[in-house]
Structures are given as structure tokens and as C-alpha cells.
Amino acid sequence: MKMLDIRTRLLLAALLPLVLISTLLATVFLLARFGDMQAAYDQRNRAVVRQAAVASEYGLFSGNLPQLQALVTGAMQETDVRWVAILDSRGGLLVSAGQSGQAFSLPMSALEMQGFETDRRLDWLAQPVIPSTIQLDDLFENNGVGAAQQPRQLGQVVMVFSRQSVDARKHDMLLSGGVIGTLSLLFGMGLAVLLSRGVIRPITRITQLVERIGQGDFAAVDKLGDPSTEHGPLHELQNHIHLMANRLSQAHGELEHQVDLATKALRDKKDEAEQANLAKSRFLAAASHDLRQPTHALGLFVSRLAQLPHDRQTGELIGNLDASVRAMQNLLDGLLDISRLEARAVQVNRRPFALATLFDQLQQDLRPQAAEKGLRLRVRATQLWVMSDATLIYRVLLNLVGNALRYTDRGGVLVAARQRSSGQVELQVWDSGIGIAPEHHQAVFAEFYQVGNAARDRTKGLGLGLNIVQRTVKLLDHPLVMLSRPGRGTRFNLSLPVVAGQRDPVQDVPKDKAVPDDLRHRCALVVEDDALARSALVGLLVSWGMRVAQARGPADALDSLAQGLVPDVIVSDYRLQEGHNGLQLVQLLQQQLGWPIPACLMSGDTDPGVIQAAHTAGLTLLHKPVRPAKLRSLLRHLLMDKPVQRTTGVDLQ
Amino acid sequence: MAIVLRAVFLALAFGLLGAGAWAQVPDGSARLVIVSSDTSAVYVQTADALTDSLVRQGIPRTDISQSVATELAARLKSGQLPRPVIFVALGSEATQLLVAAGTQAPILSALSPRSSFERILRNHGKEVSTRLSAIYLDQPLARQLALVRLAFPQAKRLGVLWGTESSDRAAGLRSLVATSGLVLQETKVSQAEDLPLALAQVLAGSDVLLALADPAVFNSATIQNILMSSFRARIPLVAFSPAYVRAGAVLAVYTTPAQAAVQAAELALGVLRGKSLPDHALEPNDFEVGVNAYVARALDLSPDAQALRLALRRLERLP
């Protein structure tokens, strides 16, 4: 059944019984009235006929036709009478009145007869005329011996009545009944509508109110104070809804308050965590900075020491020392990489390059490490070229293969490149190592996470490798997939876009080639506030054949220039005394000299801000500990286009 | 207590019933049995008057037994017919029952119309004799004619309607009328349909209408229209029964039950004392005259019933 709205239902509930009862009552009363009318009509007709029969008795007995004629003419005056006839005892028509077309021929009968002609709406009645008897009660008659004398029928009176007037009255009554019924129905409808409005309006209002409460508008309750409903039938309901809405509003407020509190607590926790993270970063930066200076110096010293002549035992010792220093420097480099990636200070230099060069370098760099562990490092030769940043990709490979070697005890590591039909080159690094359990697949990419190194053996690294890899490939937008089964090994797939091969791949890979004479007789200004580091750096540069001027700070540097020193290159520490920094100093000196003298900065800071600033200024920032080879490569690069300038400057050495 | 009361009540009830039975059931020793046609008041009065009259004449009450026709019929079926000296049958039914029963004792029939008695005789092939005699209910024609002459001295024409059961008296009446100086206007009504026409004819040619007892003509169904017709024609009707006077006849001469009882008692007493019944039917010797004053006034007449009776009695030389 179709759902009816409340208004229709109420109206139906009010009107249906009304309609039913009024219709029933009207029908019953009309039928009863019709019955009464018909009965009265029949009764009157019968009475008229009987009266006529009685009246005609003597006329029939005496054959007095004028009297009978007068009688029937008189009878015609009665209502509804259409035809009157008096028949003699043999059925012969004696007298009649009325329309002759309606003549009835009836058999004589001692019984009253009547009938109805449906088509003409005519009733006919026949009444026998029997002499009225007088109870004589005398012995001459009640002797029981003689034949009983039956009253002889004198004749018959036949009358025809028309139902027209009765029908007309019935019709009128039906009409007036219908009119009265309709009027009362309309009145009832009006009343029902009027009364139901008193109920429906508050209900509608309450419905709207509840809807608005449902939408969260608790204030709507206060608009309910309609005085017209003060004594309405639904006043109680309204009050209860009012109460409910208030409770809801309170509950809602409390809930919001609690949510606010919880949110605030969460925010506080987050702030706390961020604070803690910041503190960690600061600590890390500070610690690494502080570590860098001595390590930097140590590296430089060891490098210089190695260049000195010494016996075999000392040589071995120096070799070990050099390895240790390099490991330490690697760890610091890892931290530095993270800092740089976090600061988005890494600039992607996307170019086509040959993977073969990269692979050669890789093999060259890591073979000793593999050999040390007795592992087999296989790098499958390839002719493929890819479009990416060669330096960053090399760093990724270095980390991946380094990791593979670190976590493999038997077997070997395989590096291969495969071309896929999708226009991608897949770089694969396979190992037969310990593998990674599925539950650790996500965690291995986190900072400082190491599988199976709960004791944190630092010879196994800091656990930054995969984190660096992930950050790098994300920066390059290269998909990296790791497949691993514990005890069986791990495979990393890195997808790179392939390009057509080019002729000269030589310049694309950074190479630490020794060019011994390039730096000779070049003049370098070293600005370093740390005496030890300055000494080590100056020593190293001098060992490379350079002329070196040194300064503790900007003041010294300006003094040197004032004394006529014209350096070919400036090597400055970033953080200088008295709040100065290398960047400002370099810019100051360039301004003094009047030309953009090549310069490089060195910093123990992993502060991303510093890295970003140097990057912006177009200066190379070397991070301490600076590897001698790297420094040398940079200096050679900086001085490449510059002719050897013979200066008259004071050699501070 | 209740049981005692009930017993007393039952005893009383039986006692009364027993007494009633004793009084009504004709004793085998009764010498005269009065048989009424039914229990209507006329017969009861007549029977009582008859009994009283005989007792006054010295007949012991125990010699007289009263019975009703239906009761006697039941006794006849069981063969317990009483054997009195004489039966007095009151009414036609009682007469017919006794005639049919073929009793030894003579039967005196009283309160029977002449036509009924004659039909009974015809039906049973009997004749009036000393064993079966009657006192008619009908008045003698001469008395009725004399009443007409006394009451309507100006009347010249006498109208009479003869029916099938009365036409045998036409000759008697004609001879009487001839000597009285009246003109007889008579019509025979052989069937009911002829009555209106016959009546109209008679009324047209009469000054007074004399009704003679004949159920074929004068009965409760016809009397109203006959009275109406005669009244409209302003012809007075002289009838034969008080009922007709009540219904609208101006005059009637008739015998009352008491008068009939007295006459019957005389005959019965004679039989009880060894005489026999007369061998012919008797006509009532005493009578009354009834007048409907309203109808008489409407017809501008003023007959005096008592005077007429006396005048008639004088004519018949009765005391």
C-alpha cells in the first residue's frame, strides 16, 4: 500500500466513519421512509377501494346505476386514482370513470386482488362487494338443519392507482436526502479538516523540529514557544521533545568539548614529538659537526701520512688506519646524505648515460669489499643507456650492493640490467643473503633500521642505506620493488626509462682521477678557524704542490688580500668565528678582488639550511670529513679553465 | 400444609364435578328428558322454564332430566339411551337427533321453525303423530295478518316474498288475504340472484311488506339490503323475530322461550299423566309484539307494542 502522509490518514480516520455512518443512516432511513410511503400508499388505496366497495353495496343490490356512477365519479377525486369501475356479479361492467384506455378485464373473485403494471407504474386493486351481514342470532336461522346461506357476492369494484405521485415524492425525498447528506458530509469534512489541523500543525511543526534537530540545529527548540500550542493536544510531546533536544544539545556540547580536549592533547603530543624530532635533528647535526672536524683533520693527516715514505709494517698500519677513517667518513656521509635529501637540497641532473660505465665503477669500488668476505660479485655487462641522474643512481646502486654484500655470508651478489618491453630498464641487484621476513618489508626502509643487528655493530653501518635509496628513487620518480624470502636472498628491482645509445660516455661518471700536476703552483687561500683542521688542510694542499695562504677568519683573509695576495681558489670553512660564515666571506673576497674567484666551502654542518644557501649561491659545499681525493678533484675542476696565475702574494706557508 | 390445601381443593373440585354430572346427565329413572340443541341462553332458559313449570304442576324434579344434543349423541353411541316417558327436544338439532335415534318414547319438538321440522320429517320419512309432535316457532299466518291490519289500517296492498321453503303457505295466505280485503302483491324468489329484482317489484306494489320465515329469502346476509330497500321505499316491514326488530323491521310478532316452555310443559304434563301428544303440529299460543321505535319514527309511524299485543290477544280471544 502506498504510504499516506499523516494529514491524509487523519482525515481518512475522521471522514471514513462519517461517510460510512451517514451513508448507512441515509440509506436505512430513506429505505424505511420509502417503505412507509409505499405501505401508506398501499393502505390508502386498499382503504379507498374497500370504502368504495362498501359504498357501492346497496347500489349494486338495488341496481342503482346513477348512484354507482356518482360513486365512481366521486372516487375519481381521490388522490392517485386513475380509473374506477364497478362490475356486477357476473363480471359485467356497470359503471366506470377515468381514462378508458386503462380498462382492466378481471375475473370475478370473492377475494381481494391487486397487481402492478411496471411499465405504466399503475397499481390495480379489485375488491369484491359482499353484502354486509347482520348477526340476527335468532332460532329461524341458527337451526343447524337448513343449508347454510353463503353471502352472495354482489359485484366487484376495480380501481387503478398511479404511483406517479409516490414516485415523485420518493424522488424528492431521495433528492433532499442526498442534499442533506452531502451538506452534512461537507460540514463534517470541514469540521474534520478544521479539527485535524489543530493536531496536524503541531505534528508537522514537531516533525520539522525533529528534522532540524537531526541536522544538528539545537537552537530550533527555542523557537518552539508558540503560545497557540500551550494547551494543544501535543503540548506534552512538544515539552518532551524540548527536553530531549536540550539533553542532546548538552551531550553534543560535551562531546565536542571532549573532542576538542582530545584534539588538543593530540596536538600537544604531536608538537612534543616534532619537538623531540627537531631536538634529535639538532643533536645529530651538532654531533656530526663536532665529529666532522676531527675526523676531517684525521682523514687529511692520514692521507698525508700515507704519502710519506715508511717501512712495510708502518705502511700496513697506515693502511688500516686509512680504512678505519674511511669507514668513519662513510658513516658521516650517510648522515649527510639523509640531511641533504631531507632538505631537498639534492638537485637532479637528468641526462642519458651508459650503464656500462656505472657498472665498471661499481665493480671497481666494491670488489675489494666482496673479496674480503669471500663473496662473488658479478656485474653483468650491458650496452644499455638510461635517462636519469648518473650520480644519484650510482649512489643507489652503491647502497643496494653494499647492503647486499653486508647481509650475505655465502654465495654472491649479482647486478644486472634487463630491458623490458615497456620501454623501461630494470636494474636488478640479487643476493643470496639472509633475506627479509615479510613483516619487515616496510620497516627496512626506515632510518636506522637494521635486520638482525640488535647489537648495533657499527661495522655493519648505521642502517641508513635503504632509507637513502628510498628517498633518492622517490626524488627521481623511479619505481623500486623489493622481493625477499628469509634464508633465500633478496632482489631489488629499479626501473629506469631507456634511451638510445650515445657515443661518448666518458664525462658522465664522476671519476677521481689523479692529475698530479694540475694543482702545482696554484695558490689557494684556506680560511679555517679550527687550527688542527687548518693545519691538516694546508699540509695536504702543500703536499699536492700548491701554494697556500691561510687565514683564521675574515679579518686575516682581508689582511692577506691587502698584502697583495691573489689566490686562484678559496677554500673556506662555512662556520667561522664571531658569527661570520664562509659564504659571506667568499662573496666579500670576490667583491674585493673584483672577479668571481673560484671557491669552495667546507662544512661540518648537516643543517639543510646551510646546504640550501650554498646551493643558491652557486658554491660547492664539501662536507667534512672531506676526502682528500674528492677535494683534489673539486679543486682541479674549479681551476680547470683558469691559467696559472703567478702571484706576488705572500706565501703564508 | 400445601399438601393438605391441595387435597382439600381437589376434593372440592371433584365434589362440584360430581354434583354437576348428577344434575346434567339424565338418570335412567327420569321420566322426562329435555334435550337442548346446544347450550345457548335461549335453550337453557327454555329448559329451566319448562322444568320449573312442571315442578309447579307437581312433577318431582328428579323425574326431569336435562341434556344437550352432543352429550346425548355420545351416550347413543355407547348404547346408553335413557328410556323416559317423553322426550322434549328444544330446537331443530335436538329434534333431528332424537328422530334419528328412533326412541321408544314420544318426542315433543319445541322452538323449531316449521320449515326445519318439516324437512326433518321428510328426511326421515316420518309424519306428525302422537309419538312425534311439535310446537312451531313460526306464528300463524292469521296472527301476522291481523297484526298488519291492526298496525297499518290504511294499508291496502300487502307485499310478500315467497322463498323455496315457504311457498307452500302461499295458498293459505291468499285465502286469508282475500277475506281481509287486502291486495296481495307476491313474488316468488326461486334463487338468490332474483332477490333484488323481486324485492323491487314487491316494494313497488305494496303499502306494507310482510316477511315470512324462509332462510332462502330472509337471512343475515340479505336482511340489511331488504331493510334498506324497504326503508328507502318507505314501506314498513313486519317480521317474525325480535332480531329483525333490532335490525330495523318496524314490527314483529314472536313467541318468547318462556312462552314456548309453558306451552310445551302443558303437553308434556299430559303425556306424563297418561295422555298422548296431539297428532298434529301446534302453533304457539302465546306471543309478544316488538316495535323498533326509531325506524317507526323515521317512517312517521307510532305503533304501540303492548296495545297491539293486547288487541291481537283480544282478536284471538286469549286472556
Tab-separated table of N, CA and C in Angstrom, chain A residues 67-190:
chain	number	residue	atom	x	y	z
A	67	GLN	N	-76.559	6.055	-8.900
A	67	GLN	CA	-75.838	6.164	-7.621
A	67	GLN	C	-74.411	5.642	-7.776
A	68	LEU	N	-74.275	4.482	-8.471
A	68	LEU	CA	-72.947	3.896	-8.669
A	68	LEU	C	-72.077	4.830	-9.508
A	69	GLN	N	-72.701	5.463	-10.510
A	69	GLN	CA	-71.934	6.392	-11.347
A	69	GLN	C	-71.428	7.561	-10.512
A	70	ALA	N	-72.306	8.036	-9.653
A	70	ALA	CA	-71.890	9.132	-8.758
A	70	ALA	C	-70.756	8.670	-7.868
A	71	LEU	N	-70.886	7.426	-7.453
A	71	LEU	CA	-69.852	6.875	-6.567
A	71	LEU	C	-68.500	6.831	-7.260
A	72	VAL	N	-68.475	6.285	-8.470
A	72	VAL	CA	-67.177	6.164	-9.149
A	72	VAL	C	-66.627	7.535	-9.516
A	73	THR	N	-67.533	8.460	-9.873
A	73	THR	CA	-67.062	9.809	-10.180
A	73	THR	C	-66.451	10.431	-8.938
A	74	GLY	N	-67.125	10.176	-7.810
A	74	GLY	CA	-66.563	10.684	-6.532
A	74	GLY	C	-65.231	10.043	-6.217
A	75	ALA	N	-65.153	8.746	-6.476
A	75	ALA	CA	-63.916	8.032	-6.164
A	75	ALA	C	-62.758	8.566	-7.003
A	76	MET	N	-63.099	9.069	-8.197
A	76	MET	CA	-62.036	9.609	-9.056
A	76	MET	C	-61.366	10.822	-8.427
A	77	GLN	N	-62.080	11.455	-7.487
A	77	GLN	CA	-61.499	12.643	-6.857
A	77	GLN	C	-60.359	12.282	-5.900
A	78	GLU	N	-60.361	11.019	-5.491
A	78	GLU	CA	-59.307	10.598	-4.553
A	78	GLU	C	-57.935	10.698	-5.237
A	79	THR	N	-56.959	10.917	-4.410
A	79	THR	CA	-55.596	11.060	-4.933
A	79	THR	C	-55.156	9.784	-5.643
A	80	ASP	N	-54.415	9.943	-6.709
A	80	ASP	CA	-53.747	8.865	-7.432
A	80	ASP	C	-54.700	7.960	-8.198
A	81	VAL	N	-56.013	8.166	-8.070
A	81	VAL	CA	-56.950	7.266	-8.739
A	81	VAL	C	-56.987	7.615	-10.220
A	82	ARG	N	-56.832	6.599	-11.053
A	82	ARG	CA	-56.833	6.840	-12.494
A	82	ARG	C	-58.076	6.264	-13.167
A	83	TRP	N	-58.563	5.201	-12.580
A	83	TRP	CA	-59.707	4.523	-13.201
A	83	TRP	C	-60.495	3.808	-12.119
A	84	VAL	N	-61.808	3.906	-12.199
A	84	VAL	CA	-62.675	3.214	-11.245
A	84	VAL	C	-63.750	2.507	-12.032
A	85	ALA	N	-64.017	1.285	-11.635
A	85	ALA	CA	-65.086	0.562	-12.313
A	85	ALA	C	-65.832	-0.288	-11.303
A	86	ILE	N	-67.118	-0.423	-11.534
A	86	ILE	CA	-67.904	-1.334	-10.697
A	86	ILE	C	-68.511	-2.383	-11.611
A	87	LEU	N	-68.267	-3.646	-11.240
A	87	LEU	CA	-68.736	-4.764	-12.050
A	87	LEU	C	-69.862	-5.456	-11.309
A	88	ASP	N	-70.812	-5.993	-12.065
A	88	ASP	CA	-71.894	-6.707	-11.387
A	88	ASP	C	-71.447	-8.129	-11.081
A	89	SER	N	-72.371	-8.916	-10.516
A	89	SER	CA	-71.977	-10.236	-10.003
A	89	SER	C	-71.543	-11.175	-11.125
A	90	ARG	N	-71.873	-10.836	-12.329
A	90	ARG	CA	-71.445	-11.695	-13.437
A	90	ARG	C	-70.176	-11.162	-14.112
A	91	GLY	N	-69.666	-10.085	-13.628
A	91	GLY	CA	-68.432	-9.535	-14.189
A	91	GLY	C	-68.673	-8.506	-15.255
A	92	GLY	N	-69.931	-8.164	-15.467
A	92	GLY	CA	-70.236	-7.160	-16.481
A	92	GLY	C	-69.952	-5.765	-15.946
A	93	LEU	N	-69.440	-4.912	-16.806
A	93	LEU	CA	-69.104	-3.563	-16.383
A	93	LEU	C	-70.382	-2.749	-16.243
A	94	LEU	N	-70.603	-2.257	-15.026
A	94	LEU	CA	-71.792	-1.451	-14.791
A	94	LEU	C	-71.492	0.011	-15.024
A	95	VAL	N	-70.531	0.505	-14.276
A	95	VAL	CA	-70.162	1.909	-14.453
A	95	VAL	C	-68.645	2.004	-14.363
A	96	SER	N	-68.078	3.062	-14.960
A	96	SER	CA	-66.644	3.279	-14.832
A	96	SER	C	-66.362	4.744	-14.997
A	97	ALA	N	-65.203	5.148	-14.517
A	97	ALA	CA	-64.765	6.539	-14.673
A	97	ALA	C	-63.260	6.517	-14.848
A	98	GLY	N	-62.749	7.530	-15.521
A	98	GLY	CA	-61.300	7.591	-15.728
A	98	GLY	C	-60.953	7.338	-17.170
A	99	GLN	N	-59.670	7.245	-17.413
A	99	GLN	CA	-59.234	7.086	-18.788
A	99	GLN	C	-59.574	5.688	-19.268
A	100	SER	N	-60.324	5.645	-20.395
A	100	SER	CA	-60.844	4.364	-20.853
A	100	SER	C	-59.740	3.456	-21.353
A	101	GLY	N	-58.608	4.066	-21.731
A	101	GLY	CA	-57.504	3.266	-22.254
A	101	GLY	C	-56.922	2.319	-21.233
A	102	GLN	N	-57.305	2.557	-19.983
A	102	GLN	CA	-56.705	1.745	-18.936
A	102	GLN	C	-57.659	0.666	-18.445
A	103	ALA	N	-58.639	0.331	-19.297
A	103	ALA	CA	-59.646	-0.643	-18.866
A	103	ALA	C	-59.005	-1.969	-18.510
A	104	PHE	N	-59.476	-2.514	-17.439
A	104	PHE	CA	-58.984	-3.811	-16.995
A	104	PHE	C	-60.120	-4.804	-17.053
A	105	SER	N	-59.827	-5.954	-17.571
A	105	SER	CA	-60.836	-7.001	-17.507
A	105	SER	C	-60.349	-8.057	-16.545
A	106	LEU	N	-61.106	-8.221	-15.520
A	106	LEU	CA	-60.656	-9.124	-14.466
A	106	LEU	C	-61.678	-10.204	-14.212
A	107	PRO	N	-61.220	-11.381	-13.816
A	107	PRO	CA	-62.177	-12.413	-13.445
A	107	PRO	C	-62.831	-12.045	-12.125
A	108	MET	N	-64.023	-12.455	-11.986
A	108	MET	CA	-64.703	-12.213	-10.723
A	108	MET	C	-64.048	-13.058	-9.657
A	109	SER	N	-63.928	-12.503	-8.498
A	109	SER	CA	-63.343	-13.290	-7.423
A	109	SER	C	-63.919	-12.809	-6.109
A	110	ALA	N	-64.073	-13.733	-5.199
A	110	ALA	CA	-64.560	-13.363	-3.879
A	110	ALA	C	-63.409	-12.870	-3.013
A	111	LEU	N	-62.239	-12.801	-3.593
A	111	LEU	CA	-61.060	-12.383	-2.818
A	111	LEU	C	-60.597	-11.013	-3.277
A	112	GLU	N	-59.947	-10.352	-2.359
A	112	GLU	CA	-59.336	-9.079	-2.744
A	112	GLU	C	-58.140	-9.399	-3.630
A	113	MET	N	-58.007	-8.644	-4.703
A	113	MET	CA	-56.882	-8.890	-5.609
A	113	MET	C	-56.174	-7.574	-5.859
A	114	GLN	N	-54.890	-7.698	-6.170
A	114	GLN	CA	-54.177	-6.482	-6.569
A	114	GLN	C	-53.010	-6.848	-7.453
A	115	GLY	N	-52.555	-5.891	-8.185
A	115	GLY	CA	-51.446	-6.146	-9.092
A	115	GLY	C	-50.761	-4.843	-9.449
A	116	PHE	N	-49.668	-5.001	-10.170
A	116	PHE	CA	-48.891	-3.800	-10.505
A	116	PHE	C	-48.406	-3.904	-11.937
A	117	GLU	N	-48.615	-2.858	-12.680
A	117	GLU	CA	-48.095	-2.795	-14.044
A	117	GLU	C	-46.838	-1.965	-14.035
A	118	THR	N	-45.725	-2.659	-14.226
A	118	THR	CA	-44.437	-1.987	-14.027
A	118	THR	C	-44.218	-0.873	-15.041
A	119	ASP	N	-44.569	-1.153	-16.301
A	119	ASP	CA	-44.210	-0.173	-17.334
A	119	ASP	C	-45.008	1.107	-17.213
A	120	ARG	N	-46.288	0.981	-16.771
A	120	ARG	CA	-47.095	2.200	-16.665
A	120	ARG	C	-47.147	2.720	-15.230
A	121	ARG	N	-46.442	2.022	-14.304
A	121	ARG	CA	-46.424	2.393	-12.894
A	121	ARG	C	-47.848	2.500	-12.353
A	122	LEU	N	-48.639	1.485	-12.669
A	122	LEU	CA	-50.028	1.520	-12.230
A	122	LEU	C	-50.308	0.335	-11.321
A	123	ASP	N	-51.019	0.625	-10.215
A	123	ASP	CA	-51.480	-0.438	-9.321
A	123	ASP	C	-52.966	-0.627	-9.577
A	124	TRP	N	-53.356	-1.855	-9.646
A	124	TRP	CA	-54.798	-2.075	-9.732
A	124	TRP	C	-55.238	-2.919	-8.548
A	125	LEU	N	-56.409	-2.602	-8.035
A	125	LEU	CA	-56.948	-3.325	-6.898
A	125	LEU	C	-58.384	-3.712	-7.213
A	126	ALA	N	-58.732	-4.935	-6.866
A	126	ALA	CA	-60.101	-5.404	-7.075
A	126	ALA	C	-60.668	-5.817	-5.730
A	127	GLN	N	-61.810	-5.317	-5.440
A	127	GLN	CA	-62.427	-5.598	-4.147
A	127	GLN	C	-63.821	-6.163	-4.397
A	128	PRO	N	-64.098	-7.396	-3.950
A	128	PRO	CA	-65.445	-7.945	-4.123
A	128	PRO	C	-66.444	-7.202	-3.231
A	129	VAL	N	-67.605	-7.016	-3.750
A	129	VAL	CA	-68.657	-6.389	-2.932
A	129	VAL	C	-69.543	-7.502	-2.399
A	130	ILE	N	-69.492	-7.658	-1.096
A	130	ILE	CA	-70.268	-8.725	-0.450
A	130	ILE	C	-71.210	-8.053	0.533
A	131	PRO	N	-72.464	-8.441	0.535
A	131	PRO	CA	-73.418	-7.768	1.422
A	131	PRO	C	-72.994	-7.878	2.872
A	132	SER	N	-73.117	-6.771	3.546
A	132	SER	CA	-72.747	-6.776	4.960
A	132	SER	C	-73.809	-7.553	5.715
A	133	THR	N	-73.343	-8.388	6.624
A	133	THR	CA	-74.285	-9.260	7.341
A	133	THR	C	-74.591	-8.683	8.702
A	134	ILE	N	-75.816	-8.952	9.138
A	134	ILE	CA	-76.221	-8.545	10.481
A	134	ILE	C	-76.434	-9.814	11.276
A	135	GLN	N	-75.766	-9.920	12.405
A	135	GLN	CA	-75.891	-11.130	13.200
A	135	GLN	C	-77.277	-11.132	13.846
A	136	LEU	N	-78.129	-11.990	13.296
A	136	LEU	CA	-79.508	-11.968	13.779
A	136	LEU	C	-79.679	-12.723	15.079
A	137	ASP	N	-78.935	-13.818	15.211
A	137	ASP	CA	-78.976	-14.609	16.432
A	137	ASP	C	-80.414	-15.021	16.755
A	138	ASP	N	-81.115	-15.488	15.764
A	138	ASP	CA	-82.464	-15.989	16.090
A	138	ASP	C	-82.610	-17.438	15.661
A	139	LEU	N	-83.642	-18.081	16.175
A	139	LEU	CA	-83.774	-19.520	16.027
A	139	LEU	C	-84.145	-19.920	14.608
A	140	PHE	N	-84.648	-18.940	13.847
A	140	PHE	CA	-85.024	-19.287	12.481
A	140	PHE	C	-83.803	-19.580	11.616
A	141	GLU	N	-82.771	-18.949	11.984
A	141	GLU	CA	-81.579	-19.131	11.157
A	141	GLU	C	-80.647	-20.186	11.745
A	142	ASN	N	-80.365	-20.102	13.053
A	142	ASN	CA	-79.389	-21.000	13.661
A	142	ASN	C	-80.019	-22.336	13.990
A	143	ASN	N	-80.618	-22.978	13.023
A	143	ASN	CA	-81.251	-24.252	13.344
A	143	ASN	C	-80.376	-25.436	13.008
A	144	GLY	N	-79.274	-25.201	12.293
A	144	GLY	CA	-78.337	-26.295	12.043
A	144	GLY	C	-78.872	-27.351	11.113
A	145	VAL	N	-80.075	-27.166	10.643
A	145	VAL	CA	-80.649	-28.194	9.796
A	145	VAL	C	-80.670	-27.739	8.340
A	146	GLY	N	-81.072	-26.474	8.151
A	146	GLY	CA	-81.145	-25.952	6.793
A	146	GLY	C	-79.771	-25.699	6.217
A	147	ALA	N	-79.748	-25.642	4.893
A	147	ALA	CA	-78.476	-25.372	4.223
A	147	ALA	C	-77.993	-23.984	4.612
A	148	ALA	N	-76.681	-23.884	4.974
A	148	ALA	CA	-76.143	-22.593	5.396
A	148	ALA	C	-76.123	-21.651	4.204
A	149	GLN	N	-76.569	-20.445	4.424
A	149	GLN	CA	-76.635	-19.474	3.355
A	149	GLN	C	-75.323	-18.704	3.277
A	150	GLN	N	-74.597	-18.902	2.162
A	150	GLN	CA	-73.364	-18.151	1.953
A	150	GLN	C	-73.731	-16.775	1.414
A	151	PRO	N	-73.070	-15.711	1.927
A	151	PRO	CA	-73.374	-14.377	1.395
A	151	PRO	C	-73.054	-14.354	-0.091
A	152	ARG	N	-73.980	-13.838	-0.864
A	152	ARG	CA	-73.794	-13.810	-2.302
A	152	ARG	C	-73.032	-12.563	-2.700
A	153	GLN	N	-72.002	-12.761	-3.531
A	153	GLN	CA	-71.211	-11.603	-3.966
A	153	GLN	C	-72.047	-10.750	-4.896
A	154	LEU	N	-72.105	-9.467	-4.586
A	154	LEU	CA	-72.938	-8.591	-5.369
A	154	LEU	C	-72.218	-8.089	-6.611
A	155	GLY	N	-70.918	-7.946	-6.501
A	155	GLY	CA	-70.179	-7.416	-7.646
A	155	GLY	C	-68.727	-7.170	-7.253
A	156	GLN	N	-68.098	-6.282	-7.985
A	156	GLN	CA	-66.671	-6.063	-7.745
A	156	GLN	C	-66.350	-4.608	-8.062
A	157	VAL	N	-65.505	-4.058	-7.223
A	157	VAL	CA	-65.026	-2.698	-7.512
A	157	VAL	C	-63.558	-2.819	-7.936
A	158	VAL	N	-63.212	-2.241	-9.054
A	158	VAL	CA	-61.828	-2.257	-9.520
A	158	VAL	C	-61.355	-0.824	-9.622
A	159	MET	N	-60.205	-0.579	-9.023
A	159	MET	CA	-59.649	0.773	-9.104
A	159	MET	C	-58.207	0.674	-9.563
A	160	VAL	N	-57.832	1.655	-10.340
A	160	VAL	CA	-56.436	1.714	-10.809
A	160	VAL	C	-55.813	2.972	-10.231
A	161	PHE	N	-54.684	2.771	-9.581
A	161	PHE	CA	-53.975	3.904	-8.959
A	161	PHE	C	-52.639	4.090	-9.653
A	162	SER	N	-52.231	5.309	-9.696
A	162	SER	CA	-50.933	5.606	-10.306
A	162	SER	C	-49.908	5.861	-9.204
A	163	ARG	N	-48.736	5.330	-9.423
A	163	ARG	CA	-47.680	5.549	-8.443
A	163	ARG	C	-46.910	6.833	-8.706
A	164	GLN	N	-47.368	7.586	-9.674
A	164	GLN	CA	-46.599	8.775	-10.071
A	164	GLN	C	-46.286	9.681	-8.895
A	165	SER	N	-47.323	9.993	-8.129
A	165	SER	CA	-47.090	10.951	-7.047
A	165	SER	C	-46.165	10.351	-5.997
A	166	VAL	N	-46.353	9.051	-5.725
A	166	VAL	CA	-45.477	8.401	-4.747
A	166	VAL	C	-44.045	8.410	-5.247
A	167	ASP	N	-43.925	8.080	-6.538
A	167	ASP	CA	-42.579	8.070	-7.119
A	167	ASP	C	-41.970	9.456	-7.058
A	168	ALA	N	-42.815	10.457	-7.358
A	168	ALA	CA	-42.315	11.830	-7.336
A	168	ALA	C	-41.862	12.190	-5.928
A	169	ARG	N	-42.684	11.788	-4.946
A	169	ARG	CA	-42.311	12.116	-3.567
A	169	ARG	C	-41.040	11.382	-3.157
A	170	LYS	N	-40.955	10.111	-3.618
A	170	LYS	CA	-39.730	9.346	-3.328
A	170	LYS	C	-38.531	10.042	-3.936
A	171	HIS	N	-38.744	10.469	-5.162
A	171	HIS	CA	-37.643	11.146	-5.861
A	171	HIS	C	-37.234	12.408	-5.105
A	172	ASP	N	-38.265	13.177	-4.701
A	172	ASP	CA	-37.982	14.405	-3.941
A	172	ASP	C	-37.228	14.071	-2.661
A	173	MET	N	-37.713	13.023	-2.005
A	173	MET	CA	-37.097	12.654	-0.729
A	173	MET	C	-35.652	12.232	-0.945
A	174	LEU	N	-35.446	11.444	-2.019
A	174	LEU	CA	-34.083	10.999	-2.332
A	174	LEU	C	-33.192	12.208	-2.582
A	175	LEU	N	-33.786	13.153	-3.320
A	175	LEU	CA	-33.026	14.358	-3.655
A	175	LEU	C	-32.690	15.139	-2.386
A	176	SER	N	-33.714	15.373	-1.578
A	176	SER	CA	-33.475	16.162	-0.367
A	176	SER	C	-32.557	15.391	0.579
A	177	GLY	N	-32.756	14.039	0.626
A	177	GLY	CA	-31.856	13.224	1.464
A	177	GLY	C	-30.431	13.348	0.987
A	178	GLY	N	-30.276	13.282	-0.342
A	178	GLY	CA	-28.930	13.410	-0.910
A	178	GLY	C	-28.333	14.763	-0.592
A	179	VAL	N	-29.162	15.796	-0.748
A	179	VAL	CA	-28.661	17.156	-0.485
A	179	VAL	C	-28.268	17.286	0.984
A	180	ILE	N	-29.157	16.815	1.861
A	180	ILE	CA	-28.858	16.925	3.298
A	180	ILE	C	-27.616	16.116	3.629
A	181	GLY	N	-27.553	14.872	3.058
A	181	GLY	CA	-26.380	14.020	3.308
A	181	GLY	C	-25.109	14.690	2.842
A	182	THR	N	-25.162	15.256	1.619
A	182	THR	CA	-23.962	15.911	1.077
A	182	THR	C	-23.570	17.098	1.936
A	183	LEU	N	-24.601	17.878	2.317
A	183	LEU	CA	-24.296	19.058	3.137
A	183	LEU	C	-23.677	18.640	4.467
A	184	SER	N	-24.273	17.625	5.089
A	184	SER	CA	-23.734	17.212	6.391
A	184	SER	C	-22.347	16.622	6.223
A	185	LEU	N	-22.146	15.934	5.095
A	185	LEU	CA	-20.831	15.362	4.819
A	185	LEU	C	-19.809	16.480	4.654
A	186	LEU	N	-20.211	17.499	3.895
A	186	LEU	CA	-19.309	18.638	3.673
A	186	LEU	C	-19.008	19.315	5.005
A	187	PHE	N	-20.067	19.485	5.806
A	187	PHE	CA	-19.878	20.099	7.109
A	187	PHE	C	-18.910	19.262	7.944
A	188	GLY	N	-19.162	17.925	7.921
A	188	GLY	CA	-18.278	17.022	8.675
A	188	GLY	C	-16.853	17.107	8.177
A	189	MET	N	-16.704	17.196	6.850
A	189	MET	CA	-15.357	17.288	6.276
A	189	MET	C	-14.679	18.560	6.753
A	190	GLY	N	-15.443	19.650	6.662
A	190	GLY	CA	-14.889	20.930	7.100
A	190	GLY	C	-14.463	20.850	8.548
